């Protein structure tokens, strides 16, 4: 016979084990630690059967972490309610210096019962695959830039000059660099390895970019990616990264919620009559924030519809083109006005990125996209 109506289950998930604790719906009753279980399907089945013997309704929660969302999806396939929360948003006592799996699981169960936890956005498997491709490309870009810096540093230290202008990293330039090796045999090996590393990473980046375009063309958010590119500074890689990292922006009720989710809102520490505002909070998704700031730099130039922007806008509805032009007029003017007031350019471009994401939200409202069942509302 069931002892309770609802059980709130906290899960502390690790690679090889899951610590389980449950709390009944009665406020004031301490959570009960069930103990650790394995991560196999049979272990989870056994836990669910054991908990159903105590209550007809189960609600699960665990922290987002390196183990990903497999447990969330597995529980949802079984018809269970499951919530994933951000570790940084879990209320904790500042004086509590003891951390164990048992305490973490019991704390999650207690906070889920009290309603003090807010879910994070859980992408669908297809959305996550596109996101992984975007992050792989960004990692390759970082590796390629590092390889280029090593090559240029080696050339500078050995007075190996490139007399045909700046290194453009085209195929012709790489062929010229290959013939500009030093005379010492050992140094020649080092130089050729640096050049080969740059060439190899450039080939890998081109390959991954092609795969990303191919998979994004059949993605459920492909209309959003096309519509985002109506904006100045939002080319394909920026658009697909924003869509993959943030999902469907229409789940946010207001643009301010989206700004806070990306971490572009100002931090604040105010008390009484004193108000102190600092830099941006830098919370939320760092990948989306970085590409938005990169795209915002294009608004330092006067407003105009270039040939590239016109080509990206050809098949888009008139209302989306109007939003993009309205954004360009405002953001270009705001960039110049803030610079004229003496603001640092890094602060200015951050302010522009904060408004840029609001215009992307407005564009997303005009583009119908297939919703994924079970998407959590953003906090």
mmCIF file of C-alpha atoms in Angstrom:
data_model
loop_
_atom_site.group_PDB
_atom_site.id
_atom_site.type_symbol
_atom_site.label_atom_id
_atom_site.label_comp_id
_atom_site.label_asym_id
_atom_site.label_seq_id
_atom_site.Cartn_x
_atom_site.Cartn_y
_atom_site.Cartn_z
ATOM 1 C CA UNK A 1 0.000 0.000 0.000
ATOM 2 C CA UNK A 2 1.269 3.451 -0.891
ATOM 3 C CA UNK A 3 2.495 5.504 2.046
ATOM 4 C CA UNK A 4 2.554 8.871 0.243
ATOM 5 C CA UNK A 5 0.884 10.607 -2.714
ATOM 6 C CA UNK A 6 4.038 12.090 -4.284
ATOM 7 C CA UNK A 7 7.734 11.480 -3.820
ATOM 8 C CA UNK A 8 10.378 14.057 -4.730
ATOM 9 C CA UNK A 9 13.557 12.212 -5.691
ATOM 10 C CA UNK A 10 16.974 13.831 -5.743
ATOM 11 C CA UNK A 11 19.644 12.134 -7.867
ATOM 12 C CA UNK A 12 23.369 12.852 -7.537
ATOM 13 C CA UNK A 13 24.616 11.468 -10.845
ATOM 14 C CA UNK A 14 28.160 10.223 -11.420
ATOM 15 C CA UNK A 15 29.827 8.174 -14.124
ATOM 16 C CA UNK A 16 29.347 4.795 -12.452
ATOM 17 C CA UNK A 17 26.801 5.459 -9.696
ATOM 18 C CA UNK A 18 23.737 7.509 -8.783
ATOM 19 C CA UNK A 19 23.027 8.541 -5.187
ATOM 20 C CA UNK A 20 19.247 8.504 -4.561
ATOM 21 C CA UNK A 21 17.222 10.289 -1.865
ATOM 22 C CA UNK A 22 13.484 10.919 -1.677
ATOM 23 C CA UNK A 23 11.259 13.297 0.244
ATOM 24 C CA UNK A 24 7.467 12.979 0.732
ATOM 25 C CA UNK A 25 5.110 15.861 0.023
ATOM 26 C CA UNK A 26 4.653 16.687 3.708
ATOM 27 C CA UNK A 27 6.671 19.797 4.566
ATOM 28 C CA UNK A 28 8.959 19.268 7.530
ATOM 29 C CA UNK A 29 9.567 15.560 6.966
ATOM 30 C CA UNK A 30 13.267 14.980 6.395
ATOM 31 C CA UNK A 31 14.318 13.302 3.129
ATOM 32 C CA UNK A 32 15.301 9.663 3.240
ATOM 33 C CA UNK A 33 18.548 8.471 1.698
ATOM 34 C CA UNK A 34 17.914 5.399 -0.404
ATOM 35 C CA UNK A 35 21.570 4.798 -1.218
ATOM 36 C CA UNK A 36 23.703 4.520 -4.362
ATOM 37 C CA UNK A 37 22.621 2.567 -7.419
ATOM 38 C CA UNK A 38 24.272 1.687 -10.705
ATOM 39 C CA UNK A 39 23.740 3.440 -14.019
ATOM 40 C CA UNK A 40 22.451 0.397 -15.908
ATOM 41 C CA UNK A 41 18.851 0.220 -17.109
ATOM 42 C CA UNK A 42 18.103 -2.667 -14.727
ATOM 43 C CA UNK A 43 19.359 -0.600 -11.773
ATOM 44 C CA UNK A 44 17.082 2.304 -12.702
ATOM 45 C CA UNK A 45 14.139 -0.078 -13.193
ATOM 46 C CA UNK A 46 14.674 -1.548 -9.747
ATOM 47 C CA UNK A 47 14.832 1.925 -8.168
ATOM 48 C CA UNK A 48 11.604 3.030 -9.876
ATOM 49 C CA UNK A 49 9.752 -0.117 -8.761
ATOM 50 C CA UNK A 50 10.946 0.408 -5.216
ATOM 51 C CA UNK A 51 9.797 4.021 -5.185
ATOM 52 C CA UNK A 52 6.411 3.219 -6.762
ATOM 53 C CA UNK A 53 5.736 0.958 -3.829
ATOM 54 C CA UNK A 54 5.764 4.079 -1.653
ATOM 55 C CA UNK A 55 3.846 6.589 -3.835
ATOM 56 C CA UNK A 56 1.876 6.602 -7.130
ATOM 57 C CA UNK A 57 3.610 9.750 -8.424
ATOM 58 C CA UNK A 58 7.367 10.332 -8.718
ATOM 59 C CA UNK A 59 9.234 13.541 -9.544
ATOM 60 C CA UNK A 60 12.976 13.359 -10.247
ATOM 61 C CA UNK A 61 15.667 16.034 -10.285
ATOM 62 C CA UNK A 62 19.427 16.050 -10.825
ATOM 63 C CA UNK A 63 22.178 18.571 -11.566
ATOM 64 C CA UNK A 64 23.398 19.280 -15.064
ATOM 65 C CA UNK A 65 26.957 18.058 -15.441
ATOM 66 C CA UNK A 66 29.455 16.153 -17.561
ATOM 67 C CA UNK A 67 27.205 13.082 -17.710
ATOM 68 C CA UNK A 68 24.828 14.895 -20.043
ATOM 69 C CA UNK A 69 21.092 14.404 -20.423
ATOM 70 C CA UNK A 70 20.860 10.656 -20.972
ATOM 71 C CA UNK A 71 19.178 10.084 -17.608
ATOM 72 C CA UNK A 72 16.604 12.817 -18.264
ATOM 73 C CA UNK A 73 15.709 11.287 -21.617
ATOM 74 C CA UNK A 74 15.638 7.759 -20.195
ATOM 75 C CA UNK A 75 13.235 8.762 -17.420
ATOM 76 C CA UNK A 76 11.028 10.664 -19.854
ATOM 77 C CA UNK A 77 10.821 7.621 -22.126
ATOM 78 C CA UNK A 78 9.556 5.708 -19.095
ATOM 79 C CA UNK A 79 6.866 8.361 -18.568
ATOM 80 C CA UNK A 80 8.450 9.885 -15.447
ATOM 81 C CA UNK A 81 8.689 13.559 -14.533
ATOM 82 C CA UNK A 82 12.308 14.688 -14.487
ATOM 83 C CA UNK A 83 13.942 18.089 -14.067
ATOM 84 C CA UNK A 84 17.550 19.101 -14.741
ATOM 85 C CA UNK A 85 18.853 22.105 -12.789
ATOM 86 C CA UNK A 86 21.958 24.257 -13.033
ATOM 87 C CA UNK A 87 24.439 23.616 -10.179
ATOM 88 C CA UNK A 88 25.184 27.349 -9.877
ATOM 89 C CA UNK A 89 21.501 28.121 -9.171
ATOM 90 C CA UNK A 90 21.027 25.603 -6.369
ATOM 91 C CA UNK A 91 20.595 27.422 -3.014
ATOM 92 C CA UNK A 92 23.308 26.412 -0.566
ATOM 93 C CA UNK A 93 24.214 27.488 2.962
ATOM 94 C CA UNK A 94 27.438 29.475 3.007
ATOM 95 C CA UNK A 95 28.461 27.961 6.332
ATOM 96 C CA UNK A 96 28.001 24.355 5.242
ATOM 97 C CA UNK A 97 31.489 23.005 4.540
ATOM 98 C CA UNK A 98 30.606 19.315 4.258
ATOM 99 C CA UNK A 99 29.748 17.936 0.820
ATOM 100 C CA UNK A 100 28.878 14.292 0.203
ATOM 101 C CA UNK A 101 26.758 12.423 -2.341
ATOM 102 C CA UNK A 102 24.242 11.670 0.387
ATOM 103 C CA UNK A 103 23.860 15.333 1.335
ATOM 104 C CA UNK A 104 23.645 16.456 -2.287
ATOM 105 C CA UNK A 105 20.865 13.975 -3.102
ATOM 106 C CA UNK A 106 18.891 14.895 0.019
ATOM 107 C CA UNK A 107 19.308 18.611 -0.677
ATOM 108 C CA UNK A 108 17.967 18.204 -4.215
ATOM 109 C CA UNK A 109 14.940 16.254 -2.957
ATOM 110 C CA UNK A 110 14.221 18.884 -0.299
ATOM 111 C CA UNK A 111 14.534 21.833 -2.720
ATOM 112 C CA UNK A 112 12.390 20.123 -5.360
ATOM 113 C CA UNK A 113 9.644 19.656 -2.778
ATOM 114 C CA UNK A 114 9.806 23.316 -1.701
ATOM 115 C CA UNK A 115 9.730 24.572 -5.308
ATOM 116 C CA UNK A 116 13.083 26.393 -5.092
ATOM 117 C CA UNK A 117 14.532 24.800 -8.235
ATOM 118 C CA UNK A 118 14.092 25.988 -11.819
ATOM 119 C CA UNK A 119 14.741 23.702 -14.798
ATOM 120 C CA UNK A 120 17.331 24.345 -17.467
ATOM 121 C CA UNK A 121 16.737 23.955 -21.194
ATOM 122 C CA UNK A 122 17.302 20.359 -22.279
ATOM 123 C CA UNK A 123 17.976 20.066 -26.027
ATOM 124 C CA UNK A 124 16.565 17.276 -28.118
ATOM 125 C CA UNK A 125 19.043 14.639 -29.403
ATOM 126 C CA UNK A 126 19.094 16.258 -32.859
ATOM 127 C CA UNK A 127 19.620 19.733 -31.387
ATOM 128 C CA UNK A 128 22.452 18.385 -29.264
ATOM 129 C CA UNK A 129 24.113 16.776 -32.283
ATOM 130 C CA UNK A 130 24.117 20.095 -34.161
ATOM 131 C CA UNK A 131 25.414 21.808 -31.023
ATOM 132 C CA UNK A 132 28.267 19.302 -30.788
ATOM 133 C CA UNK A 133 29.183 19.990 -34.413
ATOM 134 C CA UNK A 134 29.216 23.749 -33.708
ATOM 135 C CA UNK A 135 31.440 23.267 -30.678
ATOM 136 C CA UNK A 136 33.768 20.989 -32.645
ATOM 137 C CA UNK A 137 34.167 23.690 -35.272
ATOM 138 C CA UNK A 138 34.905 26.292 -32.592
ATOM 139 C CA UNK A 139 37.499 23.977 -31.043
ATOM 140 C CA UNK A 140 39.143 23.504 -34.454
ATOM 141 C CA UNK A 141 39.204 27.275 -34.988
ATOM 142 C CA UNK A 142 40.984 27.667 -31.644
ATOM 143 C CA UNK A 143 43.506 24.928 -32.499
ATOM 144 C CA UNK A 144 44.107 26.469 -35.930
ATOM 145 C CA UNK A 145 44.709 29.930 -34.487
ATOM 146 C CA UNK A 146 47.147 28.469 -31.967
ATOM 147 C CA UNK A 147 49.013 26.613 -34.748
ATOM 148 C CA UNK A 148 49.221 29.809 -36.809
ATOM 149 C CA UNK A 149 50.642 31.717 -33.847
ATOM 150 C CA UNK A 150 53.288 29.049 -33.281
ATOM 151 C CA UNK A 151 54.319 29.169 -36.932
ATOM 152 C CA UNK A 152 54.497 32.966 -37.012
ATOM 153 C CA UNK A 153 56.455 33.045 -33.749
ATOM 154 C CA UNK A 154 58.969 30.537 -35.152
ATOM 155 C CA UNK A 155 59.345 32.589 -38.333
ATOM 156 C CA UNK A 156 59.852 35.783 -36.349
ATOM 157 C CA UNK A 157 62.467 34.279 -34.037
ATOM 158 C CA UNK A 158 64.502 33.001 -36.998
ATOM 159 C CA UNK A 159 64.016 36.029 -39.279
ATOM 160 C CA UNK A 160 62.024 34.078 -41.850
ATOM 161 C CA UNK A 161 60.187 36.864 -43.633
ATOM 162 C CA UNK A 162 57.247 36.615 -45.972
ATOM 163 C CA UNK A 163 57.879 39.146 -48.719
ATOM 164 C CA UNK A 164 54.531 38.901 -50.543
ATOM 165 C CA UNK A 165 52.535 40.915 -48.024
ATOM 166 C CA UNK A 166 50.690 39.571 -45.010
ATOM 167 C CA UNK A 167 50.166 35.862 -44.580
ATOM 168 C CA UNK A 168 46.650 35.251 -45.865
ATOM 169 C CA UNK A 169 46.647 31.516 -45.110
ATOM 170 C CA UNK A 170 45.414 30.647 -48.591
ATOM 171 C CA UNK A 171 46.617 27.569 -50.470
ATOM 172 C CA UNK A 172 49.035 29.709 -52.514
ATOM 173 C CA UNK A 173 50.473 31.283 -49.371
ATOM 174 C CA UNK A 174 50.937 27.894 -47.718
ATOM 175 C CA UNK A 175 52.837 26.654 -50.786
ATOM 176 C CA UNK A 176 55.097 29.695 -50.582
ATOM 177 C CA UNK A 177 55.649 29.123 -46.859
ATOM 178 C CA UNK A 178 56.666 25.531 -47.538
ATOM 179 C CA UNK A 179 59.594 26.767 -49.683
ATOM 180 C CA UNK A 180 60.721 29.341 -47.113
ATOM 181 C CA UNK A 181 62.272 26.860 -44.669
ATOM 182 C CA UNK A 182 65.475 27.590 -42.720
ATOM 183 C CA UNK A 183 68.789 26.008 -43.743
ATOM 184 C CA UNK A 184 69.512 24.118 -40.513
ATOM 185 C CA UNK A 185 68.224 20.520 -40.833
ATOM 186 C CA UNK A 186 66.724 20.390 -37.333
ATOM 187 C CA UNK A 187 65.039 23.775 -37.687
ATOM 188 C CA UNK A 188 63.773 22.739 -41.123
ATOM 189 C CA UNK A 189 61.956 19.781 -39.538
ATOM 190 C CA UNK A 190 60.346 22.050 -36.932
ATOM 191 C CA UNK A 191 59.295 24.558 -39.596
ATOM 192 C CA UNK A 192 57.790 21.936 -41.879
ATOM 193 C CA UNK A 193 55.863 20.412 -38.957
ATOM 194 C CA UNK A 194 54.384 23.827 -38.100
ATOM 195 C CA UNK A 195 53.316 24.374 -41.725
ATOM 196 C CA UNK A 196 51.867 20.847 -41.950
ATOM 197 C CA UNK A 197 49.900 21.387 -38.726
ATOM 198 C CA UNK A 198 48.330 24.565 -40.118
ATOM 199 C CA UNK A 199 47.455 22.862 -43.417
ATOM 200 C CA UNK A 200 45.953 19.830 -41.663
ATOM 201 C CA UNK A 201 43.800 21.908 -39.321
ATOM 202 C CA UNK A 202 42.576 24.059 -42.210
ATOM 203 C CA UNK A 203 41.486 20.918 -44.070
ATOM 204 C CA UNK A 204 39.697 19.575 -40.988
ATOM 205 C CA UNK A 205 37.929 22.893 -40.428
ATOM 206 C CA UNK A 206 36.720 22.962 -44.037
ATOM 207 C CA UNK A 207 35.464 19.370 -43.717
ATOM 208 C CA UNK A 208 33.560 20.051 -40.473
ATOM 209 C CA UNK A 209 32.039 23.252 -41.871
ATOM 210 C CA UNK A 210 30.705 21.276 -44.825
ATOM 211 C CA UNK A 211 29.228 18.636 -42.524
ATOM 212 C CA UNK A 212 27.680 21.346 -40.357
ATOM 213 C CA UNK A 213 25.988 22.992 -43.334
ATOM 214 C CA UNK A 214 24.689 19.637 -44.579
ATOM 215 C CA UNK A 215 23.186 18.592 -41.240
ATOM 216 C CA UNK A 216 21.823 22.061 -40.478
ATOM 217 C CA UNK A 217 19.922 22.117 -43.788
ATOM 218 C CA UNK A 218 17.625 19.292 -42.595
ATOM 219 C CA UNK A 219 17.409 20.468 -38.989
ATOM 220 C CA UNK A 220 14.064 21.430 -37.440
ATOM 221 C CA UNK A 221 15.491 24.900 -36.645
ATOM 222 C CA UNK A 222 16.801 25.443 -40.185
ATOM 223 C CA UNK A 223 14.172 28.186 -40.824
ATOM 224 C CA UNK A 224 15.465 30.030 -37.767
ATOM 225 C CA UNK A 225 19.054 29.768 -38.982
ATOM 226 C CA UNK A 226 18.053 31.255 -42.343
ATOM 227 C CA UNK A 227 16.037 34.041 -40.737
ATOM 228 C CA UNK A 228 18.793 35.016 -38.283
ATOM 229 C CA UNK A 229 21.130 35.647 -41.209
ATOM 230 C CA UNK A 230 19.024 38.644 -42.222
ATOM 231 C CA UNK A 231 20.793 40.501 -39.417
ATOM 232 C CA UNK A 232 24.074 42.257 -39.987
ATOM 233 C CA UNK A 233 26.974 40.422 -38.353
ATOM 234 C CA UNK A 234 24.977 37.185 -38.137
ATOM 235 C CA UNK A 235 26.396 34.944 -40.805
ATOM 236 C CA UNK A 236 25.847 31.194 -40.991
ATOM 237 C CA UNK A 237 28.194 30.151 -38.199
ATOM 238 C CA UNK A 238 26.836 32.764 -35.805
ATOM 239 C CA UNK A 239 23.233 31.918 -36.692
ATOM 240 C CA UNK A 240 23.614 28.157 -36.351
ATOM 241 C CA UNK A 241 25.555 28.507 -33.078
ATOM 242 C CA UNK A 242 22.855 30.727 -31.567
ATOM 243 C CA UNK A 243 20.127 28.306 -32.682
ATOM 244 C CA UNK A 244 22.013 25.231 -31.460
ATOM 245 C CA UNK A 245 23.024 26.679 -28.097
ATOM 246 C CA UNK A 246 19.805 28.533 -27.243
ATOM 247 C CA UNK A 247 17.190 26.455 -29.077
ATOM 248 C CA UNK A 248 13.876 28.019 -30.012
ATOM 249 C CA UNK A 249 13.953 31.559 -28.609
ATOM 250 C CA UNK A 250 10.174 31.775 -28.511
ATOM 251 C CA UNK A 251 10.195 29.853 -25.236
ATOM 252 C CA UNK A 252 11.308 33.120 -23.604
ATOM 253 C CA UNK A 253 8.397 35.417 -22.811
ATOM 254 C CA UNK A 254 10.472 38.615 -22.920
ATOM 255 C CA UNK A 255 13.806 39.638 -24.478
ATOM 256 C CA UNK A 256 15.158 40.521 -21.028
ATOM 257 C CA UNK A 257 14.859 36.881 -20.009
ATOM 258 C CA UNK A 258 16.928 35.915 -23.045
ATOM 259 C CA UNK A 259 19.561 38.571 -22.255
ATOM 260 C CA UNK A 260 19.854 37.200 -18.726
ATOM 261 C CA UNK A 261 20.003 33.615 -20.023
ATOM 262 C CA UNK A 262 22.976 34.499 -22.222
ATOM 263 C CA UNK A 263 24.633 36.446 -19.405
ATOM 264 C CA UNK A 264 24.670 39.828 -21.164
ATOM 265 C CA UNK A 265 22.786 41.642 -18.399
ATOM 266 C CA UNK A 266 24.801 43.796 -15.937
ATOM 267 C CA UNK A 267 25.728 42.406 -12.548
ATOM 268 C CA UNK A 268 24.535 44.369 -9.530
ATOM 269 C CA UNK A 269 25.337 44.581 -5.835
ATOM 270 C CA UNK A 270 23.011 47.118 -4.221
ATOM 271 C CA UNK A 271 22.062 47.656 -0.620
ATOM 272 C CA UNK A 272 19.853 50.361 0.841
ATOM 273 C CA UNK A 273 20.375 53.647 -0.958
ATOM 274 C CA UNK A 274 23.608 52.420 -2.552
ATOM 275 C CA UNK A 275 23.421 50.932 -6.022
ATOM 276 C CA UNK A 276 26.447 49.319 -7.622
ATOM 277 C CA UNK A 277 26.382 47.872 -11.131
ATOM 278 C CA UNK A 278 29.337 45.991 -12.522
ATOM 279 C CA UNK A 279 30.192 44.255 -15.745
ATOM 280 C CA UNK A 280 28.023 41.678 -17.439
ATOM 281 C CA UNK A 281 27.038 38.678 -15.326
ATOM 282 C CA UNK A 282 28.606 36.139 -17.750
ATOM 283 C CA UNK A 283 26.128 33.508 -16.638
ATOM 284 C CA UNK A 284 24.400 31.062 -18.936
ATOM 285 C CA UNK A 285 25.733 29.941 -22.295
ATOM 286 C CA UNK A 286 29.248 31.211 -23.013
ATOM 287 C CA UNK A 287 29.329 29.837 -26.582
ATOM 288 C CA UNK A 288 26.313 31.877 -27.677
ATOM 289 C CA UNK A 289 27.555 34.953 -25.817
ATOM 290 C CA UNK A 290 30.909 34.825 -27.596
ATOM 291 C CA UNK A 291 29.488 34.631 -31.124
ATOM 292 C CA UNK A 292 26.981 37.386 -30.352
ATOM 293 C CA UNK A 293 29.777 39.699 -29.229
ATOM 294 C CA UNK A 294 31.746 38.835 -32.354
ATOM 295 C CA UNK A 295 28.756 39.658 -34.552
ATOM 296 C CA UNK A 296 28.156 42.934 -32.717
ATOM 297 C CA UNK A 297 31.502 44.326 -33.903
ATOM 298 C CA UNK A 298 30.092 44.753 -37.429
ATOM 299 C CA UNK A 299 27.825 47.569 -36.200
ATOM 300 C CA UNK A 300 30.783 49.928 -35.793
ATOM 301 C CA UNK A 301 30.393 50.727 -39.496
ATOM 302 C CA UNK A 302 27.589 52.905 -40.965
ATOM 303 C CA UNK A 303 24.280 51.186 -41.657
ATOM 304 C CA UNK A 304 23.934 49.702 -45.138
ATOM 305 C CA UNK A 305 22.694 46.527 -46.819
ATOM 306 C CA UNK A 306 25.754 44.961 -48.372
ATOM 307 C CA UNK A 307 25.707 42.491 -51.231
ATOM 308 C CA UNK A 308 26.230 39.565 -48.834
ATOM 309 C CA UNK A 309 23.347 40.644 -46.602
ATOM 310 C CA UNK A 310 21.105 41.188 -49.616
ATOM 311 C CA UNK A 311 21.838 37.665 -50.855
ATOM 312 C CA UNK A 312 20.986 36.214 -47.440
ATOM 313 C CA UNK A 313 17.709 38.159 -47.355
ATOM 314 C CA UNK A 314 16.447 37.312 -50.846
ATOM 315 C CA UNK A 315 14.065 34.507 -49.853
ATOM 316 C CA UNK A 316 13.032 35.912 -46.468
ATOM 317 C CA UNK A 317 9.680 37.593 -45.744
ATOM 318 C CA UNK A 318 9.437 41.378 -45.804
ATOM 319 C CA UNK A 319 8.684 41.634 -42.069
ATOM 320 C CA UNK A 320 11.965 39.898 -41.204
ATOM 321 C CA UNK A 321 13.913 42.202 -43.520
ATOM 322 C CA UNK A 322 12.243 45.179 -41.849
ATOM 323 C CA UNK A 323 13.297 43.963 -38.405
ATOM 324 C CA UNK A 324 16.870 43.507 -39.641
ATOM 325 C CA UNK A 325 17.008 47.024 -41.144
ATOM 326 C CA UNK A 326 15.447 48.570 -38.049
ATOM 327 C CA UNK A 327 18.036 46.800 -35.907
ATOM 328 C CA UNK A 328 20.882 47.952 -38.118
ATOM 329 C CA UNK A 329 19.743 51.585 -38.039
ATOM 330 C CA UNK A 330 19.448 51.583 -34.261
ATOM 331 C CA UNK A 331 22.549 49.571 -33.381
ATOM 332 C CA UNK A 332 24.906 51.419 -35.740
ATOM 333 C CA UNK A 333 23.696 54.758 -34.370
ATOM 334 C CA UNK A 334 23.963 53.514 -30.792
ATOM 335 C CA UNK A 335 27.502 52.250 -31.375
ATOM 336 C CA UNK A 336 28.680 55.642 -32.644
ATOM 337 C CA UNK A 337 26.831 57.518 -29.873
ATOM 338 C CA UNK A 338 28.356 55.412 -27.077
ATOM 339 C CA UNK A 339 31.861 55.735 -28.550
ATOM 340 C CA UNK A 340 31.407 59.515 -28.818
ATOM 341 C CA UNK A 341 30.532 59.594 -25.106
ATOM 342 C CA UNK A 342 33.942 58.108 -24.324
ATOM 343 C CA UNK A 343 32.858 54.536 -23.593
ATOM 344 C CA UNK A 344 35.428 51.819 -24.155
ATOM 345 C CA UNK A 345 34.815 49.883 -27.356
ATOM 346 C CA UNK A 346 34.627 46.570 -25.516
ATOM 347 C CA UNK A 347 31.832 47.955 -23.323
ATOM 348 C CA UNK A 348 30.077 49.364 -26.375
ATOM 349 C CA UNK A 349 30.164 46.122 -28.336
ATOM 350 C CA UNK A 350 28.810 44.239 -25.312
ATOM 351 C CA UNK A 351 25.881 46.647 -25.102
ATOM 352 C CA UNK A 352 25.256 46.160 -28.819
ATOM 353 C CA UNK A 353 25.338 42.363 -28.408
ATOM 354 C CA UNK A 354 22.749 42.629 -25.626
ATOM 355 C CA UNK A 355 20.349 44.457 -27.961
ATOM 356 C CA UNK A 356 21.262 42.215 -30.895
ATOM 357 C CA UNK A 357 19.944 39.133 -29.107
ATOM 358 C CA UNK A 358 16.657 40.972 -28.508
ATOM 359 C CA UNK A 359 16.225 41.501 -32.261
ATOM 360 C CA UNK A 360 16.980 37.824 -32.850
ATOM 361 C CA UNK A 361 14.170 37.049 -30.405
ATOM 362 C CA UNK A 362 11.853 39.313 -32.433
ATOM 363 C CA UNK A 363 12.802 37.470 -35.631
ATOM 364 C CA UNK A 364 12.203 34.096 -33.967
ATOM 365 C CA UNK A 365 8.657 35.211 -33.139
ATOM 366 C CA UNK A 366 8.003 35.568 -36.877
ATOM 367 C CA UNK A 367 9.350 32.136 -37.853
ATOM 368 C CA UNK A 368 7.245 29.062 -37.007
ATOM 369 C CA UNK A 369 9.415 26.115 -35.966
ATOM 370 C CA UNK A 370 8.564 22.587 -34.866
ATOM 371 C CA UNK A 371 8.527 22.352 -31.108
ATOM 372 C CA UNK A 372 10.138 19.437 -29.316
ATOM 373 C CA UNK A 373 7.978 17.743 -26.733
ATOM 374 C CA UNK A 374 9.310 18.005 -23.240
ATOM 375 C CA UNK A 375 11.357 21.169 -23.731
ATOM 376 C CA UNK A 376 11.754 22.845 -20.371
ATOM 377 C CA UNK A 377 10.844 26.467 -19.949
ATOM 378 C CA UNK A 378 13.831 28.699 -19.324
ATOM 379 C CA UNK A 379 14.152 30.262 -15.940
#
